[in-house]
Coordinates of C-alpha atoms in Angstrom, one line a residue:
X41 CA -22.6 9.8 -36.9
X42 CA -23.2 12.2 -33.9
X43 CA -23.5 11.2 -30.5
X44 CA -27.4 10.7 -30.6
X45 CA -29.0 11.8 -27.2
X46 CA -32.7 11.8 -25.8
X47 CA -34.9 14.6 -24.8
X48 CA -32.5 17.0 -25.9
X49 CA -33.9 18.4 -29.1
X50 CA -36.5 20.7 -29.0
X51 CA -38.1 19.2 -32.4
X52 CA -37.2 16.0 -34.6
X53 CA -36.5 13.1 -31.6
X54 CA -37.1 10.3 -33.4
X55 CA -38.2 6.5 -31.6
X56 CA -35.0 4.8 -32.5
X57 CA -33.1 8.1 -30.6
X58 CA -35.3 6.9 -28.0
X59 CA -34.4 3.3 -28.6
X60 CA -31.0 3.7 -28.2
X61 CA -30.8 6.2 -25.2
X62 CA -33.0 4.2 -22.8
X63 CA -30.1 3.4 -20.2
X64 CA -31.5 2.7 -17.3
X65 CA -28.5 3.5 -15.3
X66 CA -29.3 5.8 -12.8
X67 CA -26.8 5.6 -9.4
X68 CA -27.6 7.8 -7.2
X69 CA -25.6 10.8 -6.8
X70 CA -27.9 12.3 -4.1
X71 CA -31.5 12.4 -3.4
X72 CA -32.2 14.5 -6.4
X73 CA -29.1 13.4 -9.2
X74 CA -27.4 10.4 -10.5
X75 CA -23.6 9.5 -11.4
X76 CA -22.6 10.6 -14.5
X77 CA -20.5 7.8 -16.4
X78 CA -20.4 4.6 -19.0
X79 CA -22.6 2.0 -18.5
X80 CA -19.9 -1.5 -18.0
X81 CA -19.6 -3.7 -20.3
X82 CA -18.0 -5.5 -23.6
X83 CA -19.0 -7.9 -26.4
X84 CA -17.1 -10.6 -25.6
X85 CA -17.2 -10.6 -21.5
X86 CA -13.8 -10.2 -21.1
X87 CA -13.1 -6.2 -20.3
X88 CA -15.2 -4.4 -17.2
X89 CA -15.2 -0.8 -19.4
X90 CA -15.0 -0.6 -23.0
X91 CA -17.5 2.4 -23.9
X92 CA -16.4 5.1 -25.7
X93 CA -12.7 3.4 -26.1
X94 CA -10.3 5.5 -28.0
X95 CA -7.7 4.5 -30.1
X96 CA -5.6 5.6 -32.8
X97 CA -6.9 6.6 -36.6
X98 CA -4.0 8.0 -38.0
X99 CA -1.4 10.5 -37.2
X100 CA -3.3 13.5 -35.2
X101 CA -6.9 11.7 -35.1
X102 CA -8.3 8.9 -33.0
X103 CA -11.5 6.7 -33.1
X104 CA -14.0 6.7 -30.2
X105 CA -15.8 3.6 -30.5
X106 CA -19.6 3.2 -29.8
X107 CA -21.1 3.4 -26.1
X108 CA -23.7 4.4 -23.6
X109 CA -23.4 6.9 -21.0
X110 CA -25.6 9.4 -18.5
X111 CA -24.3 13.0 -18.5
X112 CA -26.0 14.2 -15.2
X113 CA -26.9 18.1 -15.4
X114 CA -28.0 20.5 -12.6
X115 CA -30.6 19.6 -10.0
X116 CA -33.0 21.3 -12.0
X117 CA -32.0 19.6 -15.8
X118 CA -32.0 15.9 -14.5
X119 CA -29.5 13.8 -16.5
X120 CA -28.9 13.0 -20.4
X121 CA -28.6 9.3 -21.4
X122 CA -26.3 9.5 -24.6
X123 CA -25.5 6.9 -27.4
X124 CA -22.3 6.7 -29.8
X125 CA -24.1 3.9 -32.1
X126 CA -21.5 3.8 -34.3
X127 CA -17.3 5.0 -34.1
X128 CA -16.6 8.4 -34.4
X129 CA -13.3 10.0 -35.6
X130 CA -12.3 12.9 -33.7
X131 CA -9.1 15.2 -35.0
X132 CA -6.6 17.2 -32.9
X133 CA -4.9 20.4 -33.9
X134 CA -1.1 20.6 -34.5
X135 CA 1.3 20.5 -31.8
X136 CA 2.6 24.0 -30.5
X137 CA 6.3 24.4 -32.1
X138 CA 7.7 25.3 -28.7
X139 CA 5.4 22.8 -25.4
X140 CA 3.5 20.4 -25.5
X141 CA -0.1 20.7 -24.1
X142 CA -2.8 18.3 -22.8
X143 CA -6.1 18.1 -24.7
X144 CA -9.5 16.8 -23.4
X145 CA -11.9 14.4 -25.2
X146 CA -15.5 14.5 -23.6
X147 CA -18.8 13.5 -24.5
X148 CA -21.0 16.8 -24.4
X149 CA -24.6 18.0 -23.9
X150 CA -26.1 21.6 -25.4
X151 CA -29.2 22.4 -23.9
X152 CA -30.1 26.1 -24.8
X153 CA -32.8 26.3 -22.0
X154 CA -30.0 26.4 -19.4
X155 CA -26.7 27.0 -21.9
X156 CA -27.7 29.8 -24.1
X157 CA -25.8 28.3 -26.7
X158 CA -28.4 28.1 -29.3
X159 CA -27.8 24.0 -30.1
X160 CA -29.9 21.3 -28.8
X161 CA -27.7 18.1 -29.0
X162 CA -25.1 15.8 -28.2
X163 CA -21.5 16.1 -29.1
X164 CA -17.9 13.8 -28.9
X165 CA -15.7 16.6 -28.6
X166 CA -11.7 17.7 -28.5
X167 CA -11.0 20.5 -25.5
X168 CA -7.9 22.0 -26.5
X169 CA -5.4 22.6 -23.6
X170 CA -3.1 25.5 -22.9
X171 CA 1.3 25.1 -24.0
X172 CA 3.4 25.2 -21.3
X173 CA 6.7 23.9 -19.7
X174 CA 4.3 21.6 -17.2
X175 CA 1.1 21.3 -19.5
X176 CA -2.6 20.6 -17.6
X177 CA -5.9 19.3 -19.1
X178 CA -8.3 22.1 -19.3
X179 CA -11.5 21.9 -17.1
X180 CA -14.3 20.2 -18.8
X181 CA -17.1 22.3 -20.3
X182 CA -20.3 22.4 -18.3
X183 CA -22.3 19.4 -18.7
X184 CA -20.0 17.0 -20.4
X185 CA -18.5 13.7 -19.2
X186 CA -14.8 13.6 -19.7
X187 CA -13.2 10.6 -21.5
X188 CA -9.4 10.9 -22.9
X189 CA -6.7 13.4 -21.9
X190 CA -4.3 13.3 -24.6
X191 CA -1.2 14.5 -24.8
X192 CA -0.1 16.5 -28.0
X193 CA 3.9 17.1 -28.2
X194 CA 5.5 19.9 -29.4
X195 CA 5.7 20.5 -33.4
X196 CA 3.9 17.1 -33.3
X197 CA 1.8 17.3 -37.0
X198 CA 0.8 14.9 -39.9
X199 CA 3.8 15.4 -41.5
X200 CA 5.9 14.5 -38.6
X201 CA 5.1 11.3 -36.9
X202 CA 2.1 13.0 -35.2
X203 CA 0.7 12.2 -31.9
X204 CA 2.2 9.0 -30.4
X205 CA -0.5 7.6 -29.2
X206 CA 0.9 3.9 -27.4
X207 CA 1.9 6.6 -24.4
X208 CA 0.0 9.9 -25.2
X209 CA -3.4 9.0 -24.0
X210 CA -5.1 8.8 -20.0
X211 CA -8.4 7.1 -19.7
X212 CA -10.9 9.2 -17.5
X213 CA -14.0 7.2 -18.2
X214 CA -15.6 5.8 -14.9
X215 CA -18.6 3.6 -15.1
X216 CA -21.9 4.0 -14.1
X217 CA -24.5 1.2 -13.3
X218 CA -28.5 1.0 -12.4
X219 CA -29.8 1.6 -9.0
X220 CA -29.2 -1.5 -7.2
X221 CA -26.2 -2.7 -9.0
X222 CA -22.6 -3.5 -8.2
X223 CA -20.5 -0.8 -9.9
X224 CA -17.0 -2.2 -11.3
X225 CA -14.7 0.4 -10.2
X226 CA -12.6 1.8 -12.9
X227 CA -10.3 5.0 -11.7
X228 CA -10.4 6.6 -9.1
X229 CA -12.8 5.2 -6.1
X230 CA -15.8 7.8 -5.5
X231 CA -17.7 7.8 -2.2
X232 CA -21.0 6.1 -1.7
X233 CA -24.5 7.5 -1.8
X234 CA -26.3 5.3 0.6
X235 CA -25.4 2.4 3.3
X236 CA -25.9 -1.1 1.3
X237 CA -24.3 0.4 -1.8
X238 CA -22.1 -2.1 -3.3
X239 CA -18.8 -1.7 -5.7
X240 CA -16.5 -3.9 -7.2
X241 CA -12.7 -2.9 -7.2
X242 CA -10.6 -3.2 -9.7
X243 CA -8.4 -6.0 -7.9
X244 CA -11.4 -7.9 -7.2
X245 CA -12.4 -6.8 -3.6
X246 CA -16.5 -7.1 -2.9
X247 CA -17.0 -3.8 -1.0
X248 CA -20.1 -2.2 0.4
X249 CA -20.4 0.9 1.1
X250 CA -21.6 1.2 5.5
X251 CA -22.3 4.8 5.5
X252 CA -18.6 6.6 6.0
X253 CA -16.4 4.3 4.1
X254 CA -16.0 1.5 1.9
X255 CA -15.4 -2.2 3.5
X256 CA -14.5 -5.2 2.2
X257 CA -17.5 -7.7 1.8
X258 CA -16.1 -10.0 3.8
X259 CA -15.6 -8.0 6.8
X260 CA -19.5 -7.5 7.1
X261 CA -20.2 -11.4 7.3
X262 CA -17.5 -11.8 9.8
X263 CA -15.0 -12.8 7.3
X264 CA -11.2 -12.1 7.8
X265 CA -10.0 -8.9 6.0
X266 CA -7.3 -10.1 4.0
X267 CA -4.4 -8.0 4.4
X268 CA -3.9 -6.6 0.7
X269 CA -7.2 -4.6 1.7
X270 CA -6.4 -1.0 3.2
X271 CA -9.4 -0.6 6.1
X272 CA -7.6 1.9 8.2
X273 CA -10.6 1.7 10.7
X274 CA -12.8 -1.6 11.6
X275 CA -16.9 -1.9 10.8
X276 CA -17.2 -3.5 14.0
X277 CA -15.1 -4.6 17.6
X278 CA -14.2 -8.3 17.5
X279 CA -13.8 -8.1 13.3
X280 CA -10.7 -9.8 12.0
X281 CA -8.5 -8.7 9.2
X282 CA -4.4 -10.3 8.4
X283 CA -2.1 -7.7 9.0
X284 CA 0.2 -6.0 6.7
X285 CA 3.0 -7.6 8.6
X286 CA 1.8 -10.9 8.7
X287 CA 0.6 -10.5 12.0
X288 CA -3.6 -11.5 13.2
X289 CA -5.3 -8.4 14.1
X290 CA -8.7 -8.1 16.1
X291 CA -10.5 -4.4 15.8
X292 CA -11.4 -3.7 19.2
X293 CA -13.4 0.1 18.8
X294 CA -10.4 2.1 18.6
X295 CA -7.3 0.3 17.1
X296 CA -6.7 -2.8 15.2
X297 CA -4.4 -4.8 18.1
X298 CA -2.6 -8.0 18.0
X299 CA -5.8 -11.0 17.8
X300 CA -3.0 -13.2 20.0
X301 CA -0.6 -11.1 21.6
X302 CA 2.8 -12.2 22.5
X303 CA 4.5 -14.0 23.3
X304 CA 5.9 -12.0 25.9
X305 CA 9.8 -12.4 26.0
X306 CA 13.0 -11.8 27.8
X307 CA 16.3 -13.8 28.1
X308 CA 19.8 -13.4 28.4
X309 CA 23.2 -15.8 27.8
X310 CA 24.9 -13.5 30.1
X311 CA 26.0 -15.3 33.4
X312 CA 25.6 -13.9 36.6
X313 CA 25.5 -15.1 40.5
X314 CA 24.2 -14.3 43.7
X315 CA 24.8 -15.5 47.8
X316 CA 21.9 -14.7 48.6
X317 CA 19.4 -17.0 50.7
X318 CA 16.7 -14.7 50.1
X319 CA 14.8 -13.9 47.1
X320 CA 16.4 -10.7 45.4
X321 CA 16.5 -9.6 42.0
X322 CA 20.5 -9.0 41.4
X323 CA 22.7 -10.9 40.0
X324 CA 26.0 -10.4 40.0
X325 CA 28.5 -10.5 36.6
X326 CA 26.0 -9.6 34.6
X327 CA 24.4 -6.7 32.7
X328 CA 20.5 -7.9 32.4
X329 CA 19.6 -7.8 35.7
X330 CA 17.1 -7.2 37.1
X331 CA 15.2 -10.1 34.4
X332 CA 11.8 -8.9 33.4
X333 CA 9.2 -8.9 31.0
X334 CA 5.9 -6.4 30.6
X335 CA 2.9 -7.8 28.9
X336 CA -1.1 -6.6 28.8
X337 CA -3.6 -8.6 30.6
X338 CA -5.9 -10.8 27.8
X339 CA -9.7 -10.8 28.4
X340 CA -9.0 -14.0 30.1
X341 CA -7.5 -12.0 33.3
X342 CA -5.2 -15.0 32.5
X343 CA -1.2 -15.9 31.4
X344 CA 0.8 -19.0 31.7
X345 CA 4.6 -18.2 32.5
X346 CA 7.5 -20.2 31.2
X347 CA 10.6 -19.6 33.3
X348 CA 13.7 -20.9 34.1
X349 CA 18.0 -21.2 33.6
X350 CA 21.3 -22.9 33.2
X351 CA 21.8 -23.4 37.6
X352 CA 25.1 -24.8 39.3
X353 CA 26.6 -23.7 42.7
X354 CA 30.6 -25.3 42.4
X355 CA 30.4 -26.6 46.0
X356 CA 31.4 -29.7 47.0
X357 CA 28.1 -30.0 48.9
X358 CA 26.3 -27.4 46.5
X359 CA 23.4 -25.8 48.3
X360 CA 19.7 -25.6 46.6
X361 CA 19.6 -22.7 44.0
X362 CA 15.9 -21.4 43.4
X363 CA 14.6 -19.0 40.4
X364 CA 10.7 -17.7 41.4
X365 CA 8.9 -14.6 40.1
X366 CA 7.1 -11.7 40.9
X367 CA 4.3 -10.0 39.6
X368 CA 3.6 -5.9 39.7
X369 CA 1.2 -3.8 38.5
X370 CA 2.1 0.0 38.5
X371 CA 4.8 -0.8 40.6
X372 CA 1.9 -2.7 42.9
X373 CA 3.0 -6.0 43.8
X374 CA -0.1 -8.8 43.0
X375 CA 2.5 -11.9 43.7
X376 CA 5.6 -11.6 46.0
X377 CA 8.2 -14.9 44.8
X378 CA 8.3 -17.6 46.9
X379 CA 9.4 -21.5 47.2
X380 CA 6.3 -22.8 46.6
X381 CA 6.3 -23.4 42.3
X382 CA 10.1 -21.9 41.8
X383 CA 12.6 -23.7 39.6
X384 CA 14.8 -25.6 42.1
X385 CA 18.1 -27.3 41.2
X386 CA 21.0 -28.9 43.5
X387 CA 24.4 -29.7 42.1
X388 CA 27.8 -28.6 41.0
X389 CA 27.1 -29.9 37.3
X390 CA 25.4 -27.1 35.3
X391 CA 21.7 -28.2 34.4
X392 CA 18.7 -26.7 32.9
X393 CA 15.8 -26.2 34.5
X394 CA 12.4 -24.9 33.9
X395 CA 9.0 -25.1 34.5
X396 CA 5.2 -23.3 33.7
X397 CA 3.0 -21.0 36.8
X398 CA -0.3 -19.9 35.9
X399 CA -0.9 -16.5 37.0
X400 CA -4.6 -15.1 36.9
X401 CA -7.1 -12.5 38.2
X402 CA -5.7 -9.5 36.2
X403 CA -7.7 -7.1 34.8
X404 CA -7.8 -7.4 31.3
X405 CA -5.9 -4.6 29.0
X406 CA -3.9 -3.4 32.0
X407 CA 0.1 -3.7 32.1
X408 CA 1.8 -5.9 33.7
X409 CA 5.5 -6.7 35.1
X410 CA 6.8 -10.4 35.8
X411 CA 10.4 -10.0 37.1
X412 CA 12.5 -12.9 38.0
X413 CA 14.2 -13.3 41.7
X414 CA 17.0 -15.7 42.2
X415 CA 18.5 -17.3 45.6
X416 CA 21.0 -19.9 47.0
X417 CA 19.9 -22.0 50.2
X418 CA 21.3 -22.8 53.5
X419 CA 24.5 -20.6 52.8
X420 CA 26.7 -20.2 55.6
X421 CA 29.6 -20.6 53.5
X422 CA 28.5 -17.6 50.8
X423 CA 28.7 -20.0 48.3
X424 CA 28.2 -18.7 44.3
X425 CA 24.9 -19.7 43.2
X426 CA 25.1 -19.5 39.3
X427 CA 22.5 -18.5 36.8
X428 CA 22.9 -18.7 33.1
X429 CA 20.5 -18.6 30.2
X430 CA 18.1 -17.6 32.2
X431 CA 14.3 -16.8 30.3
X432 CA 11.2 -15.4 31.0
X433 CA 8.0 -16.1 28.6
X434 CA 4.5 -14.9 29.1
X435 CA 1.9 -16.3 26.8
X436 CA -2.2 -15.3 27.0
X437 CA -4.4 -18.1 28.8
X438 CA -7.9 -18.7 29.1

C-alpha cells in the first residue's frame, strides 16, 4: 500500500486518508513552518522511535514498517502529514561490479502546484547514490524526509549474498512531536525554536531550550549540573555543575571556577637554617626558599592559614626559633611578620610545631602572596636555628 498523505491529491481524498493523516505534530520550525520528522512512539512502550523502521526482506530489499510523519514544504506549501498504514517493501538495484555506493530511503511528497511533476501523492522511495572509491548519500529530493542510507557493496546481487544488511544500513529518522511537547531526541541534536522549548536526550538529560543553547533541566531550578552533561557556558552566575574532573564548579558570568578553591599549598622536606634574629625570608642549605604560596581572595575577603615546621637550634642553651608570615599583594605588603601569632619553639630536640592565623580584609578575586619568614632569638653566639618540613596552607574563610 502507498504512503497515504492528506491534502495532496487534487481529486479522490477519501475520510479515512484523512483519518489516518491527522498528526497533530506541528514543532515549530519558525514562525511560519514546523519540524519535519516521525511522530515517537512504539506498541509496546519500550523504544522512543520506531516509525518507518527498516529492516531486511530478502537479499537486495527491505521492509519499512508502518508510521506517521510531517514532511514540512516551503513557506508557502505548509507541511504534509503522511501515513505508512501498513509495511512496505522497497527494492535496491544491484551493486556496481567495481564500488560500492550509498543509497537513500525517504519518504516523499509530489505536489505539481509547486513540483511540476505531474503526480499528486505520497511516496516511500530508494535514492540511488553515485560508485566511488569513498561513496556519499545523494541529497534528498525536494520535499522528502530522509530515513535509511544504505550501503550497497560492490557486485552485491540476489544471486550473491546481496546487501548485508546487520551493518549496511544508518538510521536518519529524527522525531517530531506537538507544539508543547518534550521531543525525545534521536540523532543528531537540532537547535531550538523558542525559549521554554523542552527536549529529552537520548541519555536521559531533561533539557530546555533558554534562548541560545540547550541546558540541562536541572540547572534552571538551581540543581547541580552533573558532570556527564557538556554546558560549556552557565544559564546563570552562582549555578553549580560537578566538574569533569571531579572537582565542584560555581559559574560566576564568565567562567565556570573552582565552587571551593584550594587548598592553597606549599611545603618542603628540604632542611635549611638561618642566624638570623630578625625576620628574613632565607634559609640556608636549602633549595625552596624563599616558602610561599599564591592564592585568590574568596568573597569572604577571608583565609585561615595553617603554618608551621620541624625547629631545633643544637645549642646547649638553644635560643627561641620563630616561623611568622607575610602577606603581599602585587608586591604591596598588607601584613609585615611579626612575634605576635608566629610558631615559636625552644630546644635542641627537633619538634613540630604549628599553628592557624586568620588573615582578612582582602578584596575578593584579587591575588595574593603569603610567604613565610624565619628567625633565631637572642643570638650572640650565631647559633644555627633549623627549619625542616616546613608548610604553608591557605584555605577560604568566611
Amino acid at each position: 500500500m502507498n504512503l497515504r498523505s492528506s491534502w495532496t491529491a487534487e481529486t479522490g481524498q477519501t475520510r479515512e486518508d484523512t483519518r489516518l493523516t491527522q498528526t497533530g505534530a506541528t514543532t515549530p520550525l519558525n514562525t511560519v513552518q514546523v519540524r519535519s520528522g516521525i511522530l515517537p512512539g512504539s506498541y509496546d512502550g519500550r523504544y522512543r522511535l520506531s516509525g518507518l523502521w527498516m529492516d531486511k526482506a530478502s537479499a537486495m530489499t527491505a521492509t519499512v514498517h508502518e508510521g506517521r510523519a510531517v514532511i514540512q514544504g516551503s513557506i508557502s506549501q505548509g507541511a504534509y502529514p503522511v501515513t505508512l498504514p501498513a509495511s512496505q517493501e522497497v527494492t535496491f538495484a544491484a551493486g556496481d561490479a567495481q564500488y560500492s555506493r550509498v543509497d537513500l530511503v525517504v519518504a516523499r511528497i509530489y505536489d505539481n502546484l509547486y513540483d511540476s511533476s505531474n503526480r499528486n501523492e505520497a511516496k516511500i522511495e530508494v535514492v540511488q547514490g553515485v560508485p566511488g572509491q569513498a561513496p556519499q548519500a545523494p541529497a534528498a529530493p525536494p520535499l522528502s524526509l530522509p530515513l535509511w542510507e544504505v550501503t550497497v557493496p560492490a557486485g552485491a546481487s540476489a544471486g550473491n549474498g546481496g546487501i548485508p544488511w546487520g551493518t549496511a544500513l544508518k538510521d536518519l529518522r529524527t522525531p517530531t512531536v506537538s507544539l508543547g511537547g518534550i521531543n525525545p531526541v534521536e540523532g543528531p541534536t537540532q537547535r531550538g525554536t523558542y525559549p521554554g522549548q523542552y527536549q529529552d536526550t537520548p541519555n536521559g538529560e531533561l533539557q530546555r531550550w533558554d534562548g541560545g543553547q540547550w541546558v540541562s533541566y536541572p540547572a534552571g531550578v538551581g540543581g547541580i549540573v552533573p558532570a556527564n552533561v557538556p554546558l560549556e557556558q552557565g544559564g546563570y552566575v552562582g549555578q553549580y555543575r560537578d566538574g569533569t574532573s571531579g572537582q565542584f564548579q560555581r559559574w560566576n558570568g564568565t567562567a565556570w571556577k573552582p565552587a571551593f578553591p584550594g587548598p592553597y599549598f606549599n611545603g618542603t622536606y628540604d632542611e635549611g637554617w638561618t642566624t638570623s634574629t630578625t625576620f628574613t625570608t632565607a634559609l640556608t642549605d636549602t633549595l625552596s626558599t624563599p616558602l610561599g604560596v599564591d592564592f585568590v581572595a574568596p568573597p569572604s575577603g577571608a583565609v585561615l592559614i595553617t603554618y608551621g615546621a620541624r625547629m631545633y637550634a643544637p645549642a646547649p642553651t638553644p635560643p627561641a626559633l620563630a616561623m611568622s608570615l607575610r602577606l603581599t599583594q602585587a608586591g604591596t605588603t598588607k601584613i609585615e611578620a611579626g612575634d605576635e601569632g608566629s610558631v615559636v619553639y625552644t630546644g635542641a630536640t627537633p619538634a613540630s610545631m604549628s599553628t592557624v592565623t586568620r588573615f582578612y580584609g582582602m578584596v575578593p578575586g584579587l591575588t595574593y602572596t603569603v610567604t613565610a619568614l624565619f628567625k633565631v632569638g637572642s643570638n650572640t653566639s650565631q647559633i644555627k636555628g633549623y627549619f625542616d618540613n616546613t608548610f604553608v596552607m591557605v584555605q577560604h574563610h568566611n
